[in-house]
CSV table of N, CA and C in Angstrom, one decimal:
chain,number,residue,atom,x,y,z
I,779,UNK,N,-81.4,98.6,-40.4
I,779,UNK,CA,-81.5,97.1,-40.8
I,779,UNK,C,-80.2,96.7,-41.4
I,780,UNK,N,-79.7,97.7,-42.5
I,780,UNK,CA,-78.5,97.3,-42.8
I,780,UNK,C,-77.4,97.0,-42.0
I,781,UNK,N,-77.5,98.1,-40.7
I,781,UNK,CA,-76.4,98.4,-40.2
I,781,UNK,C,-76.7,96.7,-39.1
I,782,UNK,N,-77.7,96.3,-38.9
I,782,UNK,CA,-77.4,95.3,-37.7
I,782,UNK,C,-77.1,93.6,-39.1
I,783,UNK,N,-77.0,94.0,-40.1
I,783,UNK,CA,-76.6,92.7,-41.0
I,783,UNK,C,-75.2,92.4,-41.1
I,784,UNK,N,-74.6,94.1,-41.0
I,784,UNK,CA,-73.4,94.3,-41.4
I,784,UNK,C,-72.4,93.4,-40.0
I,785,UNK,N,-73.3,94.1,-39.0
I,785,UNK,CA,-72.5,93.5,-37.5
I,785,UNK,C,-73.2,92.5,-37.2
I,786,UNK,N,-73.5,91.5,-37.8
I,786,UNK,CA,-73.7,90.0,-37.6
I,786,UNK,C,-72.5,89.5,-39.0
I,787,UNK,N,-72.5,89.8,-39.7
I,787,UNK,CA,-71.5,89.5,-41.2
I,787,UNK,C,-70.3,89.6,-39.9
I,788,UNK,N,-69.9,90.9,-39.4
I,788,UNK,CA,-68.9,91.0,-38.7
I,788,UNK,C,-68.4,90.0,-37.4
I,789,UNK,N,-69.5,89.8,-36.9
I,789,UNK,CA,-69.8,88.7,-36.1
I,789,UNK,C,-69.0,87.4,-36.4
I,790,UNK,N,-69.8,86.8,-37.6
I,790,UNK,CA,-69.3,85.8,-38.1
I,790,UNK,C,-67.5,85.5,-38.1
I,791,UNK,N,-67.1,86.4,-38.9
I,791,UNK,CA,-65.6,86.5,-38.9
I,791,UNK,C,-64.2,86.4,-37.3
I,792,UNK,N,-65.3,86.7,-36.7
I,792,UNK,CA,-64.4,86.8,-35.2
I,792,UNK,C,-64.7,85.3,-35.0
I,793,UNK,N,-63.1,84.5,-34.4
I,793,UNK,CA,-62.9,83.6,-33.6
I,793,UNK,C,-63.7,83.2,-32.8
I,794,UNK,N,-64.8,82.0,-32.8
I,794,UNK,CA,-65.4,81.4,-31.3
I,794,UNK,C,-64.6,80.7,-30.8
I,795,UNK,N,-64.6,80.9,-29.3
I,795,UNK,CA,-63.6,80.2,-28.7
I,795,UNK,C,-64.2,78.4,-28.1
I,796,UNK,N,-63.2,77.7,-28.5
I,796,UNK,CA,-63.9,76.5,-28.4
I,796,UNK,C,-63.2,76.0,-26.9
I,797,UNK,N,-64.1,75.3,-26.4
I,797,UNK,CA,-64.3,74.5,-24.9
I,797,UNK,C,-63.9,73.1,-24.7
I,798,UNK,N,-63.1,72.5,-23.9
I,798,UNK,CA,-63.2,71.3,-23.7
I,798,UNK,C,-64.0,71.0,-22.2
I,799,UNK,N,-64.8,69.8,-22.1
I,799,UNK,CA,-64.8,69.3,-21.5
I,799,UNK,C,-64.2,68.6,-20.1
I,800,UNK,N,-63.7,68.6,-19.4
I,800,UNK,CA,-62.7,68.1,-18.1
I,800,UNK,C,-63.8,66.9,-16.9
I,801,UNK,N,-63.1,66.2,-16.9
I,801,UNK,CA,-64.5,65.1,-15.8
I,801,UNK,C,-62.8,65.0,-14.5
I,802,UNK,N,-63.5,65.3,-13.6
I,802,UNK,CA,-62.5,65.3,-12.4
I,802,UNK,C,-62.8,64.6,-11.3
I,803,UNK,N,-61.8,64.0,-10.5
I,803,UNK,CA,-62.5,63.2,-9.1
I,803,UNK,C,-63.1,64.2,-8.3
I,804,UNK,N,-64.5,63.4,-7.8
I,804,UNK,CA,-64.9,64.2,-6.5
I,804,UNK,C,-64.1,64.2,-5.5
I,805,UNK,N,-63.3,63.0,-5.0
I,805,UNK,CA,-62.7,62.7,-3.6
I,805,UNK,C,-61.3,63.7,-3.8
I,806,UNK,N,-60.5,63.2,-4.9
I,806,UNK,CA,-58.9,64.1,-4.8
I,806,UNK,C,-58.5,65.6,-6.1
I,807,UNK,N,-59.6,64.9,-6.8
I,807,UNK,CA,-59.6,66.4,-7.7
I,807,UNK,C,-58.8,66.0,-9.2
I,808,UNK,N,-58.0,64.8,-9.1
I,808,UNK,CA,-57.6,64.3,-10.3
I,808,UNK,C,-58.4,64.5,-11.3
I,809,UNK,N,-57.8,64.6,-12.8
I,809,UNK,CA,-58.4,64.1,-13.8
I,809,UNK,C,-58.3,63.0,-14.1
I,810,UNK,N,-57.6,61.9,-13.6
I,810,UNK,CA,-57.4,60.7,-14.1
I,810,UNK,C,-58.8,59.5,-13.8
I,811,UNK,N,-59.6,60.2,-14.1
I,811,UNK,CA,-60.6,59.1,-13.8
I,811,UNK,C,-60.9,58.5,-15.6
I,812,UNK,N,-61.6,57.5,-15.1
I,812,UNK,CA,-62.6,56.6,-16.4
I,812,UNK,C,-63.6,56.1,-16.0
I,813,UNK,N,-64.3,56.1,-17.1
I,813,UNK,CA,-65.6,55.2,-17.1
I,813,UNK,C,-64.9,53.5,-16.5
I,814,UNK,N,-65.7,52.9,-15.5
I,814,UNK,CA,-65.5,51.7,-14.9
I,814,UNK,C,-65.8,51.0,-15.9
I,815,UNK,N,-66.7,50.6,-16.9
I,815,UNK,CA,-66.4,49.5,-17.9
I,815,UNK,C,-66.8,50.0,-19.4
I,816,UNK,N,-66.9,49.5,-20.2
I,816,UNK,CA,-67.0,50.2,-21.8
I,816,UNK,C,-68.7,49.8,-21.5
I,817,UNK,N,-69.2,49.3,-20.7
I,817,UNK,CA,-70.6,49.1,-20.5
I,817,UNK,C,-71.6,50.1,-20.2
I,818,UNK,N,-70.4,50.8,-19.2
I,818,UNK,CA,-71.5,51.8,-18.8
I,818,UNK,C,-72.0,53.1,-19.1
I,819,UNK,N,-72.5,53.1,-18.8
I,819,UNK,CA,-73.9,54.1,-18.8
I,819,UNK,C,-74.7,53.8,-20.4
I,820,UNK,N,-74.7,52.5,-20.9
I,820,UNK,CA,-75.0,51.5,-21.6
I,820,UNK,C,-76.1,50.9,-21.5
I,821,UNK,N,-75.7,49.5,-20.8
I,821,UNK,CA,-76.4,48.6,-20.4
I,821,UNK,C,-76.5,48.6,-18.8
I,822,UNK,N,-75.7,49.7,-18.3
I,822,UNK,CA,-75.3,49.8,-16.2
I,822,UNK,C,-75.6,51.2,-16.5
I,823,UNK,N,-76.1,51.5,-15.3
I,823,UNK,CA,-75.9,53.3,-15.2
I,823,UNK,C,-73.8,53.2,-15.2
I,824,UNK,N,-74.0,54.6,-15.5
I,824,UNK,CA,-72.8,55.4,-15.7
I,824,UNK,C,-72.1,55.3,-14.3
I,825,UNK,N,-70.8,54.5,-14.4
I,825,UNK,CA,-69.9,54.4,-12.8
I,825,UNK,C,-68.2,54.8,-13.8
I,826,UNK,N,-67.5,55.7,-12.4
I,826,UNK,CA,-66.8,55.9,-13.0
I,826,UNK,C,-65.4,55.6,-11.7
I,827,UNK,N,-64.3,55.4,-12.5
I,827,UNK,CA,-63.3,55.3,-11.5
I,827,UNK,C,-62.4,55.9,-11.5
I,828,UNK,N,-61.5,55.9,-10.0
I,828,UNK,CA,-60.3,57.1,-10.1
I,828,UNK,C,-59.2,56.5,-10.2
I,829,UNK,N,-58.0,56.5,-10.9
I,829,UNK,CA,-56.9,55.4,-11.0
I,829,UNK,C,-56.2,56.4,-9.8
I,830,UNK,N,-56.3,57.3,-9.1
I,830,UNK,CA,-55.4,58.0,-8.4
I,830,UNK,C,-55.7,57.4,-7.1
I,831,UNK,N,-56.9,57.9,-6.8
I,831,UNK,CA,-57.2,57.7,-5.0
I,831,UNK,C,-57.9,56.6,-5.4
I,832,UNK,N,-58.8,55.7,-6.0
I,832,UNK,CA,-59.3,54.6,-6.2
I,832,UNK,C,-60.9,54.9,-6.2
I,833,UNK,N,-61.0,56.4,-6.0
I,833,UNK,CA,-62.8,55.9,-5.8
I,833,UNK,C,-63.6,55.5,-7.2
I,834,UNK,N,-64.8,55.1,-6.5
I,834,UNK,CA,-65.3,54.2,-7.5
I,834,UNK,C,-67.5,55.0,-7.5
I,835,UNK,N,-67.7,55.3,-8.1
I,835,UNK,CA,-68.8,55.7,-8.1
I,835,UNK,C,-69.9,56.9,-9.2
I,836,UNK,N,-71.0,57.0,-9.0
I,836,UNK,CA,-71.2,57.8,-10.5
I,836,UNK,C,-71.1,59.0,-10.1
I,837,UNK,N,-71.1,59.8,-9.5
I,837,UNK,CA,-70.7,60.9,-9.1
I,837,UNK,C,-68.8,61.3,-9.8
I,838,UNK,N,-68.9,62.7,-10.8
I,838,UNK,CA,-68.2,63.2,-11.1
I,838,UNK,C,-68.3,65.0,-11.0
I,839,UNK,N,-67.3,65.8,-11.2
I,839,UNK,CA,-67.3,67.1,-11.9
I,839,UNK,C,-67.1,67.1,-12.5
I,840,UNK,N,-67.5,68.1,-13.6
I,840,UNK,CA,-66.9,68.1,-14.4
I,840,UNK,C,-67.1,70.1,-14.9
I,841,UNK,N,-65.7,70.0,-15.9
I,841,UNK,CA,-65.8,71.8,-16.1
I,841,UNK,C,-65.2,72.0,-17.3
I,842,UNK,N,-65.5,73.1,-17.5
I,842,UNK,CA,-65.1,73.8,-19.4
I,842,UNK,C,-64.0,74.4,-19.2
I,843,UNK,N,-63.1,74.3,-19.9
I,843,UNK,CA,-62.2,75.3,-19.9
I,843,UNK,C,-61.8,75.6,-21.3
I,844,UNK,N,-61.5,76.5,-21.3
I,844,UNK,CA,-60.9,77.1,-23.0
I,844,UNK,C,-59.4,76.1,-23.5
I,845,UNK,N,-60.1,76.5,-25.1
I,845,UNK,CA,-58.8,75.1,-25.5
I,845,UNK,C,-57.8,75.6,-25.6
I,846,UNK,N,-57.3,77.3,-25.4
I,846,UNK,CA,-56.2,77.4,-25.2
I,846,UNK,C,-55.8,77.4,-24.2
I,847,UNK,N,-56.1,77.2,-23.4
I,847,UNK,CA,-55.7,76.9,-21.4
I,847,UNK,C,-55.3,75.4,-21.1
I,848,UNK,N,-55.8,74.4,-22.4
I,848,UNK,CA,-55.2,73.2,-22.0
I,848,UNK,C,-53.7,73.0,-23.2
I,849,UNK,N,-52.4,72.8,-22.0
I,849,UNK,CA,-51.3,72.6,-22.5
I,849,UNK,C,-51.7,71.0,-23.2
I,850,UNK,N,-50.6,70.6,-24.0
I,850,UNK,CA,-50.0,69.9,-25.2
I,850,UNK,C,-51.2,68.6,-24.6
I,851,UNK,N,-50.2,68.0,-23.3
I,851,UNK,CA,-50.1,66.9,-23.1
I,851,UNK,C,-51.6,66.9,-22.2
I,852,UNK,N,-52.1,67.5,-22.2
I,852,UNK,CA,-54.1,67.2,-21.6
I,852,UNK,C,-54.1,67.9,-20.3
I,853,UNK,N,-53.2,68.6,-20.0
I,853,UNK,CA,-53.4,69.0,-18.2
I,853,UNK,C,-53.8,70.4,-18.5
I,854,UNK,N,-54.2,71.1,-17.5
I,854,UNK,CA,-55.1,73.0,-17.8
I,854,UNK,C,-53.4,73.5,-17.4
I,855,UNK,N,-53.2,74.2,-17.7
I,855,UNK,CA,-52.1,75.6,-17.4
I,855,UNK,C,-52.8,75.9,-15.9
């Protein structure tokens, strides 16, 4: 009983690695998309747009990646 307190105490002390979020176009793969108005998924269901290829729709991906994998300026390594 000791021994499994000691390796959760130990537990504690190790680094969790933290995750971001990423929302990506379905059509080109960009991350440059946004929510279509500060309304939605509010008062509208949730629509989102692509400033790259232009699509426009609620359909996104989206994926985790570790926060040291994303360089300075927001793009993944």
């Amino acid at each position: 009983m000791l021994r499994k307190k000691r390796e959760s105490v130990i537990n504690l002390g190790k680094k969790r690695k933290k995750t971001i979020r990423i929302t990506i176009c379905p059509v080109c793969g960009s991350t440059n998309i946004r929510k279509a108005s500060p309304f939605s998924g509010w008062l509208l269901p949730e629509e989102y747009v692509c400033l790259d290829c232009g699509y426009r729709g609620p359909v996104v991906a989206e994926i985790e990646v570790d926060e040291d994998e994303v360089k300075e300026d927001g793009s993944s390594r």
